[in-house]
GROMACS .gro file of C-alpha atoms in nm:
model
  300
    1MET     CA    1  -3.361  -0.618   0.664
    2GLU     CA    2  -3.661  -0.458   0.841
    3GLU     CA    3  -3.843  -0.141   0.767
    4ASP     CA    4  -3.868   0.133   1.029
    5GLY     CA    5  -3.966  -0.095   1.314
    6SER     CA    6  -3.721   0.028   1.579
    7ASP     CA    7  -3.700   0.339   1.787
    8TRP     CA    8  -3.412   0.449   1.569
    9GLY     CA    9  -3.615   0.435   1.254
   10GLY     CA   10  -3.733   0.795   1.267
   11LEU     CA   11  -3.394   0.955   1.313
   12ALA     CA   12  -3.311   1.232   1.075
   13PRO     CA   13  -3.050   1.136   0.809
   14GLU     CA   14  -2.799   1.394   0.933
   15ILE     CA   15  -2.817   1.249   1.286
   16LEU     CA   16  -2.774   0.899   1.157
   17ILE     CA   17  -2.475   1.006   0.951
   18ASN     CA   18  -2.319   1.169   1.252
   19ILE     CA   19  -2.359   0.846   1.448
   20ILE     CA   20  -2.248   0.614   1.175
   21SER     CA   21  -1.940   0.818   1.093
   22ARG     CA   22  -1.798   0.717   1.431
   23LEU     CA   23  -1.799   0.351   1.340
   24THR     CA   24  -1.508   0.161   1.192
   25ILE     CA   25  -1.542   0.025   0.841
   26GLN     CA   26  -1.582  -0.322   0.987
   27GLU     CA   27  -1.866  -0.207   1.205
   28LEU     CA   28  -2.026  -0.001   0.930
   29TRP     CA   29  -2.015  -0.274   0.667
   30THR     CA   30  -2.147  -0.556   0.890
   31GLY     CA   31  -2.395  -0.362   1.103
   32PRO     CA   32  -2.599  -0.060   0.998
   33MET     CA   33  -2.623  -0.165   0.633
   34PHE     CA   34  -2.832  -0.460   0.736
   35VAL     CA   35  -3.079  -0.282   0.974
   36GLN     CA   36  -3.326  -0.134   0.730
   37ARG     CA   37  -3.336   0.029   0.389
   38SER     CA   38  -3.330   0.384   0.516
   39TRP     CA   39  -3.006   0.306   0.708
   40LEU     CA   40  -2.854   0.141   0.402
   41THR     CA   41  -2.923   0.463   0.206
   42VAL     CA   42  -2.756   0.668   0.480
   43CYS     CA   43  -2.461   0.432   0.481
   44ARG     CA   44  -2.400   0.519   0.115
   45ASP     CA   45  -2.381   0.886   0.179
   46PRO     CA   46  -2.067   1.037   0.013
   47TYR     CA   47  -1.970   1.208   0.341
   48LEU     CA   48  -1.885   0.866   0.488
   49TRP     CA   49  -1.663   0.757   0.196
   50SER     CA   50  -1.379   1.004   0.158
   51ILE     CA   51  -1.156   0.731   0.310
   52PHE     CA   52  -1.160   0.356   0.238
   53ASP     CA   53  -0.917   0.178   0.468
   54LEU     CA   54  -0.912  -0.201   0.499
   55GLU     CA   55  -0.560  -0.219   0.653
   56PRO     CA   56  -0.674  -0.278   1.010
   57TRP     CA   57  -0.861  -0.593   0.890
   58PHE     CA   58  -0.573  -0.722   0.687
   59ASP     CA   59  -0.330  -0.659   0.977
   60SER     CA   60  -0.551  -0.864   1.207
   61TYR     CA   61  -0.617  -1.147   0.962
   62PRO     CA   62  -0.361  -1.427   0.941
   63GLU     CA   63  -0.174  -1.468   0.612
   64SER     CA   64  -0.344  -1.728   0.394
   65THR     CA   65  -0.341  -1.856   0.038
   66HIS     CA   66  -0.711  -1.768   0.039
   67LEU     CA   67  -0.616  -1.402   0.016
   68TRP     CA   68  -0.435  -1.471  -0.313
   69SER     CA   69  -0.728  -1.645  -0.479
   70PRO     CA   70  -0.920  -1.494  -0.776
   71GLU     CA   71  -1.241  -1.525  -0.573
   72PHE     CA   72  -1.103  -1.306  -0.294
   73GLU     CA   73  -0.965  -1.050  -0.537
   74GLN     CA   74  -1.313  -1.024  -0.695
   75LYS     CA   75  -1.466  -0.949  -0.351
   76VAL     CA   76  -1.212  -0.672  -0.287
   77ASP     CA   77  -1.268  -0.533  -0.631
   78SER     CA   78  -1.640  -0.527  -0.585
   79MET     CA   79  -1.608  -0.350  -0.251
   80LEU     CA   80  -1.373  -0.088  -0.392
   81ARG     CA   81  -1.598  -0.019  -0.693
   82SER     CA   82  -1.899   0.023  -0.459
   83VAL     CA   83  -1.711   0.273  -0.239
   84VAL     CA   84  -1.592   0.466  -0.543
   85ASP     CA   85  -1.959   0.498  -0.655
   86TRP     CA   86  -2.077   0.598  -0.309
   87SER     CA   87  -1.807   0.865  -0.271
   88GLU     CA   88  -1.930   1.041  -0.591
   89GLY     CA   89  -1.571   1.127  -0.673
   90GLY     CA   90  -1.481   1.246  -0.324
   91LEU     CA   91  -1.259   0.953  -0.232
   92THR     CA   92  -0.917   1.084  -0.116
   93GLU     CA   93  -0.765   0.771   0.047
   94ILE     CA   94  -0.762   0.407  -0.056
   95ARG     CA   95  -0.587   0.141   0.153
   96VAL     CA   96  -0.662  -0.213   0.033
   97ARG     CA   97  -0.477  -0.524  -0.071
   98HIS     CA   98  -0.543  -0.787  -0.341
   99CYS     CA   99  -0.727  -0.563  -0.582
  100SER     CA  100  -0.680  -0.574  -0.958
  101ASP     CA  101  -0.627  -0.342  -1.253
  102HIS     CA  102  -1.004  -0.334  -1.320
  103ALA     CA  103  -1.103  -0.184  -0.983
  104LEU     CA  104  -0.803   0.050  -0.972
  105SER     CA  105  -0.871   0.187  -1.319
  106TYR     CA  106  -1.230   0.244  -1.215
  107ALA     CA  107  -1.110   0.443  -0.913
  108ALA     CA  108  -0.865   0.643  -1.126
  109ASP     CA  109  -1.141   0.741  -1.372
  110ARG     CA  110  -1.370   0.870  -1.097
  111CYS     CA  111  -1.156   0.991  -0.807
  112PRO     CA  112  -0.929   1.273  -0.929
  113ASN     CA  113  -0.872   1.402  -0.576
  114LEU     CA  114  -0.709   1.083  -0.455
  115GLN     CA  115  -0.415   1.166  -0.224
  116VAL     CA  116  -0.328   0.827  -0.067
  117LEU     CA  117  -0.308   0.492  -0.254
  118ALA     CA  118  -0.195   0.179  -0.072
  119ILE     CA  119  -0.244  -0.149  -0.271
  120ARG     CA  120   0.029  -0.375  -0.135
  121SER     CA  121   0.013  -0.749  -0.221
  122SER     CA  122  -0.192  -0.692  -0.536
  123PRO     CA  123  -0.052  -0.944  -0.789
  124ASN     CA  124  -0.278  -0.831  -1.076
  125VAL     CA  125  -0.213  -0.458  -1.057
  126THR     CA  126   0.007  -0.357  -1.351
  127ASP     CA  127   0.163  -0.049  -1.513
  128ALA     CA  128  -0.161  -0.009  -1.709
  129SER     CA  129  -0.381   0.102  -1.416
  130MET     CA  130  -0.094   0.281  -1.244
  131THR     CA  131  -0.047   0.496  -1.556
  132LYS     CA  132  -0.409   0.604  -1.520
  133ILE     CA  133  -0.343   0.688  -1.159
  134ALA     CA  134  -0.045   0.897  -1.263
  135PHE     CA  135  -0.231   1.097  -1.516
  136ARG     CA  136  -0.568   1.142  -1.339
  137CYS     CA  137  -0.473   1.162  -0.970
  138ARG     CA  138  -0.206   1.427  -0.972
  139SER     CA  139  -0.265   1.525  -0.606
  140LEU     CA  140  -0.118   1.190  -0.489
  141LYS     CA  141   0.092   1.234  -0.175
  142GLU     CA  142   0.145   0.872  -0.061
  143LEU     CA  143   0.188   0.555  -0.261
  144ASP     CA  144   0.236   0.200  -0.135
  145ILE     CA  145   0.299  -0.056  -0.407
  146SER     CA  146   0.490  -0.306  -0.193
  147TYR     CA  147   0.479  -0.671  -0.304
  148CYS     CA  148   0.318  -0.576  -0.639
  149HIS     CA  149   0.537  -0.770  -0.876
  150GLU     CA  150   0.364  -0.668  -1.203
  151ILE     CA  151   0.443  -0.303  -1.140
  152SER     CA  152   0.769  -0.194  -1.300
  153HIS     CA  153   1.000   0.105  -1.291
  154ASP     CA  154   0.786   0.261  -1.566
  155THR     CA  155   0.517   0.331  -1.304
  156LEU     CA  156   0.774   0.502  -1.082
  157VAL     CA  157   0.874   0.726  -1.377
  158MET     CA  158   0.512   0.817  -1.460
  159ILE     CA  159   0.414   0.881  -1.101
  160GLY     CA  160   0.725   1.092  -1.042
  161ARG     CA  161   0.659   1.304  -1.355
  162ASN     CA  162   0.288   1.360  -1.293
  163CYS     CA  163   0.251   1.366  -0.918
  164PRO     CA  164   0.487   1.637  -0.788
  165ASN     CA  165   0.322   1.634  -0.437
  166LEU     CA  166   0.432   1.274  -0.367
  167ARG     CA  167   0.599   1.267  -0.026
  168ILE     CA  168   0.582   0.896   0.077
  169LEU     CA  169   0.672   0.593  -0.137
  170LYS     CA  170   0.671   0.234  -0.015
  171ARG     CA  171   0.816  -0.015  -0.260
  172ASN     CA  172   0.907  -0.302  -0.026
  173LEU     CA  173   0.970  -0.649  -0.172
  174MET     CA  174   0.924  -0.984  -0.010
  175ASP     CA  175   1.211  -1.134   0.181
  176TRP     CA  176   1.376  -1.476   0.151
  177SER     CA  177   1.273  -1.606   0.493
  178SER     CA  178   1.009  -1.869   0.553
  179ARG     CA  179   0.763  -1.604   0.673
  180HIS     CA  180   0.567  -1.601   0.342
  181ILE     CA  181   0.612  -1.970   0.247
  182GLY     CA  182   0.279  -2.147   0.270
  183SER     CA  183   0.073  -1.828   0.257
  184VAL     CA  184   0.199  -1.671  -0.066
  185PRO     CA  185   0.198  -1.875  -0.391
  186THR     CA  186   0.554  -2.001  -0.461
  187GLU     CA  187   0.552  -1.881  -0.819
  188TYR     CA  188   0.477  -1.531  -0.694
  189LEU     CA  189   0.765  -1.538  -0.446
  190ASP     CA  190   0.992  -1.650  -0.730
  191ALA     CA  191   0.882  -1.368  -0.955
  192CYS     CA  192   1.005  -1.095  -0.723
  193PRO     CA  193   1.141  -0.801  -0.928
  194GLN     CA  194   1.522  -0.800  -0.965
  195ASP     CA  195   1.581  -0.455  -1.127
  196GLY     CA  196   1.668  -0.268  -0.804
  197ASP     CA  197   1.904  -0.015  -0.964
  198THR     CA  198   1.660   0.065  -1.247
  199GLU     CA  199   1.388   0.138  -0.991
  200ALA     CA  200   1.624   0.336  -0.776
  201ASP     CA  201   1.728   0.546  -1.080
  202ALA     CA  202   1.366   0.621  -1.155
  203ILE     CA  203   1.308   0.728  -0.798
  204GLY     CA  204   1.613   0.949  -0.790
  205LYS     CA  205   1.542   1.118  -1.121
  206HIS     CA  206   1.169   1.174  -1.090
  207MET     CA  207   1.071   1.189  -0.716
  208ILE     CA  208   1.271   1.483  -0.594
  209ASN     CA  209   1.021   1.579  -0.322
  210LEU     CA  210   1.020   1.246  -0.140
  211GLU     CA  211   1.048   1.265   0.238
  212HIS     CA  212   0.981   0.901   0.327
  213LEU     CA  213   1.105   0.600   0.127
  214GLU     CA  214   1.079   0.229   0.198
  215ILE     CA  215   1.253  -0.019  -0.033
  216GLN     CA  216   1.299  -0.324   0.193
  217PHE     CA  217   1.469  -0.623   0.023
  218SER     CA  218   1.539  -0.429  -0.295
  219ARG     CA  219   1.823  -0.572  -0.507
  220LEU     CA  220   1.973  -0.227  -0.556
  221SER     CA  221   2.349  -0.174  -0.545
  222VAL     CA  222   2.555   0.116  -0.424
  223LYS     CA  223   2.493   0.275  -0.766
  224GLY     CA  224   2.120   0.275  -0.708
  225LEU     CA  225   2.156   0.411  -0.359
  226ALA     CA  226   2.372   0.691  -0.489
  227SER     CA  227   2.099   0.782  -0.742
  228ILE     CA  228   1.839   0.808  -0.463
  229CYS     CA  229   2.055   1.007  -0.227
  230GLU     CA  230   2.153   1.245  -0.503
  231GLY     CA  231   1.805   1.293  -0.648
  232CYS     CA  232   1.595   1.294  -0.329
  233PRO     CA  233   1.758   1.560  -0.103
  234LYS     CA  234   1.447   1.606   0.117
  235LEU     CA  235   1.447   1.249   0.253
  236GLU     CA  236   1.388   1.225   0.626
  237TYR     CA  237   1.330   0.854   0.648
  238LEU     CA  238   1.497   0.577   0.451
  239ASP     CA  239   1.425   0.208   0.501
  240LEU     CA  240   1.690  -0.022   0.348
  241PHE     CA  241   1.618  -0.327   0.564
  242GLY     CA  242   1.710  -0.642   0.373
  243CYS     CA  243   1.900  -0.466   0.092
  244VAL     CA  244   2.173  -0.722   0.109
  245HIS     CA  245   2.396  -0.584  -0.168
  246LEU     CA  246   2.474  -0.270   0.038
  247SER     CA  247   2.755  -0.254   0.293
  248SER     CA  248   2.767  -0.031   0.599
  249ARG     CA  249   3.026   0.187   0.425
  250ASP     CA  250   2.806   0.216   0.112
  251ILE     CA  251   2.518   0.346   0.321
  252THR     CA  252   2.720   0.577   0.543
  253SER     CA  253   2.901   0.748   0.256
  254ASN     CA  254   2.583   0.809   0.055
  255VAL     CA  255   2.329   0.912   0.318
  256SER     CA  256   2.572   1.170   0.450
  257ARG     CA  257   2.459   1.407   0.177
  258LEU     CA  258   2.097   1.391   0.306
  259LYS     CA  259   2.077   1.698   0.531
  260TRP     CA  260   1.723   1.634   0.658
  261LEU     CA  261   1.762   1.260   0.717
  262LYS     CA  262   1.636   1.163   1.067
  263GLU     CA  263   1.638   0.783   1.046
  264VAL     CA  264   1.781   0.511   0.819
  265LYS     CA  265   1.707   0.144   0.868
  266LYS     CA  266   2.002  -0.068   0.759
  267PRO     CA  267   2.020  -0.429   0.645
  268ASP     CA  268   2.087  -0.696   0.905
  269VAL     CA  269   2.163  -0.975   0.655
  270TYR     CA  270   2.427  -1.009   0.387
  271VAL     CA  271   2.506  -1.190   0.064
  272PRO     CA  272   2.844  -1.364   0.048
  273ARG     CA  273   3.072  -1.246  -0.229
  274SER     CA  274   3.049  -1.590  -0.389
  275GLY     CA  275   2.672  -1.612  -0.416
  276ASP     CA  276   2.335  -1.445  -0.411
  277VAL     CA  277   2.169  -1.635  -0.131
  278ALA     CA  278   2.100  -1.419   0.176
  279GLN     CA  279   2.240  -1.552   0.502
  280THR     CA  280   2.094  -1.513   0.847
  281GLU     CA  281   2.426  -1.407   1.001
  282ARG     CA  282   2.447  -1.050   1.129
  283TYR     CA  283   2.699  -0.785   1.050
  284GLY     CA  284   2.862  -0.720   1.389
  285HIS     CA  285   2.876  -0.348   1.313
  286TRP     CA  286   2.507  -0.304   1.208
  287ARG     CA  287   2.273  -0.136   1.447
  288LEU     CA  288   1.971  -0.372   1.446
  289TYR     CA  289   1.616  -0.246   1.410
  290ASP     CA  290   1.299  -0.417   1.518
  291GLU     CA  291   1.084  -0.387   1.307
  292ARG     CA  292  -1.218  -0.954   1.227
  293PHE     CA  293  -1.434  -0.903   1.026
  294ASP     CA  294  -1.512  -1.127   0.730
  295ILE     CA  295  -1.507  -0.959   0.388
  296GLN     CA  296  -1.736  -1.229   0.256
  297ALA     CA  297  -2.001  -1.116   0.508
  298MET     CA  298  -1.991  -0.759   0.392
  299ARG     CA  299  -2.276  -0.614   0.198
  300ILE     CA  300  -2.169  -0.513  -0.155
   0.00000   0.00000   0.00000
């Protein structure tokens, strides 16, 4: 890192902020922070950190067991804690993966205006930190807790009771295909939550303002679906892909009560009556739906 040795060194902070605000997080974290100390100070300005979104990087990075390691989780936690500090309480959107209870509790304590929280594939996030989110981030509008196996229906109850503005919930589970094998620890795949109807009941009873719901590969039955359709009358989008215990008739009869529904994604696999193993055969009557920067190099 050099001191003001370039032609850019004398730029006013407000001009630098304007320029830097146009960069992606990848570009910001791996570029300007390393130029000189004055730039590093500008890069920590709260104006730049109302949103922390690492999803573009995760989407471009191939799935790997490395992402599920304690070392990687520590790096994500460190980044999130740094951004929380730099935002000075102004953080409104967090989109990360593989964080832990420690970092999430830290964010809940300091970011009361949080509106979007997406923490999919975070194996060490539990009801403990999510309870803090529920009580301290009451402006929450969007929540993605997909593939977070240590989060239970209790979190759904607490979020529903304390966050009345919630409009989007994503609670997708991992499927049974080979897509995750080799990149996700086997023991984690085997620990996928089974209480689909309990979670559906919590959603139906406590999230009455939902407009968008994703519960791919949930183990819910027609009873759970009925709870959702009865308790969430404002639903416009419902994703049931991979919910193998539901038939076409189950779905049609229950979603008919949703007056504002614009799209429903149905399962394209089924479980034979004699067993619980999903088959790759298709229901003939289903409509089918289709569905880098290095974090280690970032300055923390």
